[in-house]
Coordinates of C-alpha atoms in Angstrom, one line a residue:
Chain A
M1 CA 96.2 109.2 -129.1
P2 CA 93.6 112.0 -128.8
V3 CA 90.9 109.3 -128.2
I4 CA 92.7 108.1 -125.3
V5 CA 92.7 111.5 -123.8
A6 CA 89.3 111.9 -124.6
G7 CA 88.4 108.7 -122.8
I8 CA 90.4 109.1 -120.0
G9 CA 88.8 112.8 -119.9
V10 CA 85.2 111.4 -120.2
A11 CA 86.0 109.3 -117.2
I12 CA 87.2 112.0 -114.9
V13 CA 84.5 114.4 -115.7
I14 CA 81.8 111.9 -115.3
S15 CA 83.3 110.1 -112.1
L16 CA 84.2 113.3 -110.4
G17 CA 80.9 115.0 -111.5
I18 CA 78.7 112.1 -109.9
G19 CA 80.9 111.6 -107.2
Y20 CA 80.9 115.4 -106.2
L21 CA 77.1 115.2 -106.4
L22 CA 76.7 112.4 -104.0
Y23 CA 79.2 113.8 -102.0
A24 CA 77.6 117.1 -101.5
S25 CA 74.2 115.7 -101.3
E26 CA 73.9 116.1 -97.7
R27 CA 73.0 112.8 -95.6
P28 CA 72.1 113.1 -91.9
P29 CA 74.8 111.9 -90.0
V30 CA 74.8 108.5 -88.1
Y31 CA 74.6 109.8 -84.7
R32 CA 71.3 111.6 -85.7
T33 CA 69.6 108.8 -87.6
A34 CA 70.8 106.1 -85.1
A35 CA 69.4 108.2 -82.4
A36 CA 66.7 106.6 -80.1
P37 CA 64.2 108.1 -77.9
S38 CA 65.6 106.1 -74.9
V39 CA 69.3 107.4 -75.7
R40 CA 70.8 110.9 -76.1
I41 CA 73.6 110.5 -78.3
D42 CA 72.8 113.9 -80.1
H43 CA 75.3 116.7 -80.2
P44 CA 78.7 114.5 -79.9
G45 CA 81.4 116.0 -77.7
D46 CA 78.8 117.6 -75.2
N47 CA 77.0 114.6 -73.5
L48 CA 79.6 112.5 -72.4
V49 CA 82.9 114.7 -72.3
G50 CA 81.7 118.2 -72.2
P51 CA 82.6 120.9 -74.3
D52 CA 86.0 121.8 -73.0
W53 CA 87.2 118.4 -73.9
S54 CA 90.6 119.1 -75.6
G55 CA 90.5 116.1 -77.6
L56 CA 93.5 114.9 -75.5
Y57 CA 93.6 111.2 -73.9
K58 CA 94.5 111.4 -70.2
T59 CA 96.2 108.1 -69.2
P60 CA 94.9 106.8 -66.0
P61 CA 97.5 106.3 -63.4
Q62 CA 98.7 102.7 -62.9
A63 CA 97.7 100.7 -59.8
S64 CA 101.6 100.2 -59.0
E65 CA 102.1 103.9 -59.6
E66 CA 99.2 104.7 -57.1
R67 CA 100.6 102.5 -54.3
Q68 CA 104.1 104.1 -54.8
T69 CA 102.3 107.5 -54.4
A70 CA 100.4 106.5 -51.6
S71 CA 103.7 104.9 -49.8
K72 CA 105.6 108.1 -50.0
E73 CA 102.8 109.9 -48.7
D74 CA 102.9 107.6 -45.8
Chain B
M1 CA 102.0 43.9 -40.0
R2 CA 103.8 46.8 -38.5
S3 CA 104.7 48.1 -41.9
R4 CA 101.0 48.0 -42.6
M5 CA 100.1 49.9 -39.6
A6 CA 102.5 52.4 -40.8
A7 CA 101.0 53.2 -44.1
L8 CA 97.4 53.5 -42.8
V9 CA 98.7 55.9 -40.2
L10 CA 100.4 57.9 -42.9
A11 CA 97.5 57.8 -45.1
A12 CA 95.4 59.1 -42.3
I13 CA 97.5 61.9 -41.6
L14 CA 97.6 62.7 -45.3
T15 CA 93.9 62.8 -45.6
V16 CA 93.3 65.0 -42.4
G17 CA 95.8 67.4 -43.8
A18 CA 94.4 67.7 -47.3
V19 CA 91.2 69.0 -46.0
P20 CA 91.9 72.3 -44.9
A21 CA 94.2 72.6 -47.6
M22 CA 91.4 71.9 -50.3
A23 CA 89.0 74.2 -47.9
Q24 CA 91.3 77.0 -48.4
N25 CA 91.4 76.6 -51.8
N26 CA 87.6 77.1 -52.2
A27 CA 87.6 79.8 -49.7
P28 CA 86.9 83.3 -51.0
S29 CA 90.0 85.4 -51.2
P30 CA 89.9 88.5 -49.0
T31 CA 88.7 90.8 -52.1
G32 CA 85.7 88.6 -51.9
S33 CA 86.6 87.2 -55.6
N34 CA 88.2 84.2 -56.7
P35 CA 90.5 84.5 -59.6
T36 CA 90.4 80.7 -60.1
A37 CA 86.8 80.8 -60.6
Q38 CA 86.9 84.1 -62.7
S39 CA 89.2 82.4 -65.1
V40 CA 87.0 79.6 -65.6
T41 CA 84.2 82.0 -66.1
E42 CA 86.1 83.7 -68.6
Q43 CA 87.2 80.7 -70.4
Q44 CA 83.0 79.6 -70.6
V45 CA 82.5 83.0 -72.4
L46 CA 85.5 82.6 -74.6
E47 CA 84.0 79.5 -75.7
Q48 CA 80.7 81.3 -76.6
L49 CA 82.4 83.7 -78.7
G50 CA 81.2 82.2 -82.0
K51 CA 77.4 82.5 -80.7
V52 CA 77.4 85.2 -78.8
K53 CA 75.3 88.3 -80.9
G54 CA 74.6 91.6 -79.8
R55 CA 71.6 93.7 -80.9
G56 CA 70.8 97.6 -79.8
A57 CA 67.7 99.4 -79.4
I58 CA 68.2 101.4 -82.9
P59 CA 64.5 101.1 -84.5
D60 CA 66.0 99.7 -88.2
P61 CA 66.9 96.3 -87.8
K62 CA 69.7 96.4 -90.4
E63 CA 71.5 99.0 -88.0
A64 CA 70.9 97.3 -84.7
V65 CA 73.3 94.6 -85.1
L66 CA 75.9 95.7 -82.2
E67 CA 78.2 92.7 -82.4
Q68 CA 78.2 89.4 -84.4
P69 CA 80.5 86.3 -84.6
Q70 CA 80.9 86.9 -88.2
G71 CA 82.9 90.0 -87.8
R72 CA 85.7 87.7 -86.8
E73 CA 85.8 85.9 -90.0
Y74 CA 85.5 88.7 -91.7
Q75 CA 88.4 90.3 -90.2
A76 CA 90.4 87.0 -90.7
F77 CA 89.7 87.2 -94.3
H78 CA 90.6 90.6 -95.0
E79 CA 93.5 91.0 -92.8
R80 CA 95.1 87.3 -93.4
L81 CA 93.1 85.5 -96.5
L82 CA 92.7 88.1 -98.8
P83 CA 96.4 89.6 -99.1
W84 CA 97.4 85.7 -99.9
I85 CA 94.7 85.4 -102.7
G86 CA 95.5 88.8 -104.1
G87 CA 99.0 88.3 -104.1
I88 CA 98.6 84.6 -105.6
V89 CA 96.6 85.7 -108.2
I90 CA 98.2 89.0 -109.3
L91 CA 101.5 88.0 -108.8
G92 CA 101.0 84.4 -110.5
M93 CA 99.7 86.2 -113.7
L94 CA 103.0 88.4 -113.8
I95 CA 105.2 85.5 -113.5
A96 CA 103.0 83.4 -115.9
L97 CA 103.3 86.5 -118.5
T98 CA 107.1 87.0 -117.8
V99 CA 107.4 83.2 -118.3
F100 CA 105.5 83.1 -121.3
Y101 CA 107.2 86.5 -122.8
L102 CA 110.4 84.7 -122.2
V103 CA 109.7 81.3 -123.8
R104 CA 107.2 82.5 -126.8
G105 CA 108.2 86.0 -127.1
P106 CA 106.0 88.5 -128.7
I107 CA 103.4 87.1 -131.4
T108 CA 104.7 88.7 -134.7
L109 CA 103.2 88.8 -138.1
D110 CA 104.2 85.6 -140.3
E111 CA 103.4 87.9 -143.6
R112 CA 104.7 91.5 -144.0
P113 CA 102.5 94.1 -143.5
T114 CA 100.5 95.0 -146.7
G115 CA 100.3 98.7 -146.0
V116 CA 96.8 98.8 -146.4
R117 CA 95.0 99.9 -143.5
I118 CA 91.6 98.9 -142.3
K119 CA 89.0 100.3 -139.7
R120 CA 89.3 97.7 -136.7
F121 CA 87.3 99.8 -133.9
T122 CA 85.3 103.0 -134.3
V123 CA 86.0 106.1 -132.4
V124 CA 82.8 105.6 -130.0
E125 CA 84.4 102.0 -129.4
R126 CA 87.6 103.3 -128.5
L127 CA 86.7 106.3 -126.3
T128 CA 84.1 103.7 -124.5
H129 CA 87.3 101.5 -124.0
W130 CA 89.7 104.0 -123.0
M131 CA 87.1 105.4 -120.4
T132 CA 86.7 102.0 -119.1
A133 CA 90.1 101.4 -119.0
A134 CA 91.3 104.5 -117.1
S135 CA 88.3 103.9 -114.7
F136 CA 89.5 100.4 -114.1
I137 CA 93.0 101.5 -113.4
V138 CA 92.0 104.0 -111.0
L139 CA 89.6 101.6 -109.3
A140 CA 92.2 98.8 -109.2
I141 CA 94.9 101.3 -107.8
T142 CA 92.8 102.4 -105.2
G143 CA 91.3 99.2 -104.5
L144 CA 94.6 97.8 -104.1
N145 CA 95.5 100.0 -101.5
Y146 CA 92.9 99.0 -99.2
V147 CA 94.4 95.8 -99.1
F148 CA 98.1 95.8 -99.6
G149 CA 98.4 99.7 -98.6
K150 CA 99.2 99.8 -94.9
R151 CA 101.6 96.6 -95.6
L152 CA 103.4 98.0 -98.7
L153 CA 103.2 102.1 -98.7
L154 CA 102.7 102.7 -95.1
P155 CA 106.3 101.9 -94.3
L156 CA 107.4 104.1 -97.4
L157 CA 105.5 107.0 -97.2
G158 CA 104.7 107.3 -93.3
P159 CA 101.3 107.9 -91.3
E160 CA 100.6 111.3 -92.7
A161 CA 101.3 110.8 -96.0
F162 CA 99.6 107.5 -96.3
S163 CA 96.4 109.0 -94.5
V164 CA 96.2 111.5 -97.0
W165 CA 96.7 109.2 -99.9
S166 CA 94.3 106.7 -98.5
Q167 CA 91.5 109.5 -98.2
W168 CA 91.9 110.5 -101.6
A169 CA 92.3 106.9 -102.6
K170 CA 88.7 106.2 -100.9
L171 CA 87.0 109.3 -102.7
L172 CA 88.6 108.3 -105.9
H173 CA 87.4 104.7 -105.4
N174 CA 84.0 105.8 -105.0
A175 CA 83.9 108.3 -107.6
F176 CA 85.4 106.4 -110.5
V177 CA 82.4 103.4 -110.1
W178 CA 80.2 105.4 -112.1
S179 CA 82.5 106.2 -115.3
F180 CA 83.1 102.3 -115.0
L181 CA 79.6 101.6 -114.5
L182 CA 78.8 103.8 -117.8
G183 CA 81.6 102.0 -119.7
V184 CA 80.7 98.3 -118.9
L185 CA 77.0 99.2 -120.0
V186 CA 78.1 100.5 -123.1
T187 CA 80.9 97.8 -123.7
A188 CA 78.1 95.4 -123.7
M189 CA 75.7 97.2 -125.8
L190 CA 78.4 97.7 -128.7
W191 CA 80.1 94.1 -128.7
L192 CA 77.7 91.7 -127.2
K193 CA 76.8 90.5 -130.6
D194 CA 80.3 90.2 -131.8
N195 CA 80.9 87.9 -128.2
L196 CA 78.1 85.7 -128.7
P197 CA 80.0 81.9 -128.6
D198 CA 80.7 80.1 -132.3
R199 CA 81.8 76.9 -133.5
Y200 CA 85.3 78.6 -133.7
D201 CA 85.5 79.2 -130.1
L202 CA 86.8 75.8 -129.3
E203 CA 89.2 75.1 -132.1
W204 CA 90.8 78.6 -131.1
L205 CA 90.6 77.4 -127.2
R206 CA 92.1 74.2 -128.3
E207 CA 95.3 75.4 -130.0
F208 CA 95.3 78.3 -127.5
G209 CA 95.0 80.5 -130.1
G210 CA 98.0 78.9 -131.8
F211 CA 100.5 81.0 -129.7
F212 CA 102.8 78.0 -129.3
S213 CA 101.8 76.5 -132.7
H214 CA 102.3 79.3 -135.1
R215 CA 99.0 78.8 -136.8
H216 CA 96.2 80.9 -136.5
P217 CA 93.0 79.4 -135.6
P218 CA 90.1 81.1 -137.9
A219 CA 87.9 83.9 -135.9
R220 CA 85.6 86.5 -136.7
R221 CA 85.8 89.9 -135.0
F222 CA 86.8 88.4 -131.7
N223 CA 88.4 85.4 -131.1
A224 CA 87.5 83.2 -128.3
G225 CA 90.5 85.1 -125.9
Q226 CA 88.9 88.1 -126.8
K227 CA 85.3 86.7 -126.0
L228 CA 86.7 85.7 -122.3
V229 CA 87.9 89.0 -121.7
F230 CA 84.6 90.4 -122.7
W231 CA 82.5 87.9 -120.6
S232 CA 85.0 88.9 -117.7
V233 CA 84.5 92.5 -117.8
V234 CA 81.0 92.1 -118.5
I235 CA 79.7 89.4 -115.6
G236 CA 83.1 90.2 -113.5
G237 CA 82.8 93.9 -114.1
G238 CA 78.9 93.7 -113.3
I239 CA 79.4 91.7 -110.1
L240 CA 81.9 94.2 -108.7
I241 CA 79.9 97.3 -109.6
L242 CA 76.7 95.7 -108.0
S243 CA 78.7 94.9 -104.7
G244 CA 80.7 97.8 -104.6
I245 CA 77.3 100.2 -104.9
V246 CA 75.7 97.9 -102.1
L247 CA 79.1 98.7 -100.3
L248 CA 78.9 102.4 -101.2
F249 CA 75.7 103.1 -99.4
P250 CA 76.3 100.8 -96.2
I251 CA 73.2 99.7 -94.3
S252 CA 70.5 101.3 -97.0
S253 CA 69.7 97.9 -98.0
L254 CA 71.7 95.2 -96.5
D255 CA 72.7 94.8 -92.9
I256 CA 76.5 94.3 -91.6
N257 CA 76.4 90.6 -92.2
S258 CA 75.2 90.9 -95.6
L259 CA 77.9 93.9 -96.0
Q260 CA 80.7 91.6 -95.1
T261 CA 79.3 89.0 -97.6
A262 CA 79.5 92.0 -100.3
Q263 CA 82.8 92.8 -99.5
Y264 CA 84.2 88.8 -99.6
V265 CA 82.5 88.8 -103.2
H266 CA 83.9 92.1 -104.3
A267 CA 87.2 91.8 -103.1
V268 CA 87.7 88.4 -104.6
F269 CA 86.3 89.4 -108.0
G270 CA 88.3 92.8 -108.1
M271 CA 91.8 90.6 -107.4
M272 CA 90.4 88.3 -110.4
M273 CA 89.5 91.0 -112.5
I274 CA 92.8 92.9 -112.1
A275 CA 94.8 89.4 -113.0
I276 CA 92.6 89.1 -116.2
I277 CA 93.5 92.6 -117.1
I278 CA 96.9 92.6 -116.6
A279 CA 97.0 89.8 -119.1
H280 CA 94.7 91.7 -121.5
I281 CA 97.3 94.7 -121.3
Y282 CA 100.2 92.5 -122.0
I283 CA 98.7 90.8 -125.1
G284 CA 97.5 94.0 -126.5
T285 CA 100.7 95.7 -126.1
I286 CA 104.2 93.9 -125.9
G287 CA 102.6 90.6 -126.1
M288 CA 101.3 91.0 -129.9
E289 CA 102.8 92.9 -132.8
G290 CA 100.3 95.2 -134.0
A291 CA 97.7 94.7 -131.3
S292 CA 97.7 97.9 -129.8
D293 CA 97.0 100.0 -133.4
A294 CA 93.5 98.6 -133.3
M295 CA 92.6 100.8 -129.8
V296 CA 95.3 103.6 -130.5
S297 CA 94.5 104.7 -134.0
G298 CA 91.4 102.2 -134.7
E299 CA 93.3 100.9 -138.0
V300 CA 95.2 97.8 -138.3
D301 CA 97.1 96.4 -141.5
L302 CA 95.5 94.0 -143.4
A303 CA 97.8 91.0 -143.2
W304 CA 97.5 91.5 -139.1
A305 CA 93.3 91.1 -140.1
K306 CA 94.0 88.4 -142.3
E307 CA 96.1 86.2 -139.5
H308 CA 94.2 86.8 -136.3
H309 CA 90.7 87.3 -138.0
R310 CA 90.4 85.8 -140.9
L311 CA 86.8 85.1 -141.0
W312 CA 86.2 88.7 -139.8
V313 CA 87.7 89.9 -143.3
E314 CA 86.6 86.8 -145.3
E315 CA 83.3 86.4 -144.4
E316 CA 82.2 89.7 -142.8
G317 CA 83.9 92.1 -145.2
A318 CA 85.8 93.5 -142.0
R319 CA 82.6 94.6 -140.6
T320 CA 82.5 97.4 -138.0
P321 CA 79.1 99.0 -136.9
D322 CA 79.9 101.6 -139.5
G323 CA 79.2 98.6 -141.6
P324 CA 81.5 96.3 -143.9
Q325 CA 84.6 97.6 -145.5
L326 CA 85.8 95.2 -147.8
G327 CA 83.8 92.9 -150.4
R328 CA 83.3 89.3 -149.0
T329 CA 85.6 86.5 -150.7
V330 CA 83.8 83.4 -148.9
P331 CA 80.1 83.4 -148.8
A332 CA 78.7 83.7 -145.2
E333 CA 77.6 80.4 -143.9

């Protein structure tokens, strides 16, 4: 039984040790490594939606709703 | 004659009336688009889906694949075929073992235990075995989550808990490959010599280990069944490790299409390995009396060793990496 516990312990130490080292070693994110000179895709959150974007998706009004609103205004 | 004239007039009227209608069908709609024509165009595009490929302007060609038709095949494999493969292989093995247990029952000792204990595996061998086993169990459970998690666990846990579990499962799956890799390498080094095929293996396989005949085909340190498990772990585990490491560092060596191929290999071999190890666990625990002692305490009864590994005892003196323990009773050939 002690050997079983020791084997499990060794597996945990090796796995989490190497896993942590790999996880912690910083690698450049894909939006940086994949950046091409002609396209600005750096600083995500800034370039397309602006820094004040709340992250909530606003559903665009349906065409039928637009027509109903327009007919009410008429 | 009068009726023939009437028919001609009727045909002329229908023809003249049909022309404006046809012209009306081909005329552009008030919005400038023709829905019928558009749908035909879309159909033509859909027919090209097996051929359309898209590439971006990213300099690295491995990263530049924007769209490729193999992605649909991969999705069909992952979402539809793979769960079936996994279900059939793993459940099939569980059902087969259950039937075997019900029909045959556990394999018991024919002779009474002698009380003489001999070493079956050294500490290093057992430590390696349990390290590899623990790693494989973690890899198997977290790997199965990729395939069956959202089908089986998500309805039980709910989306929040399932997300947390899946994130941890992914991290554990990526981490435990390293101890599994070490375990497979050391296992191969420790047991390669004892797992080389010999002339007794065919006899063992022909008699299916004597499980039904209640005979005990001769075997050295490992019988043919154990050798099959060993080579499954070394070859199958090796394929799993290689394909898994390729997937662990995506795009570093292969493009997306090759990664999908690696995923096919990884998933199918993973399912097969899980089924094989389930059988290994069965025979090492409830399937055979005294078998678990070999890996838990490292020692087995002499009667057990003589029944299941007669040549190991008689020819090799119950040799382990620490050396033989008994005197040879039969000259080695």
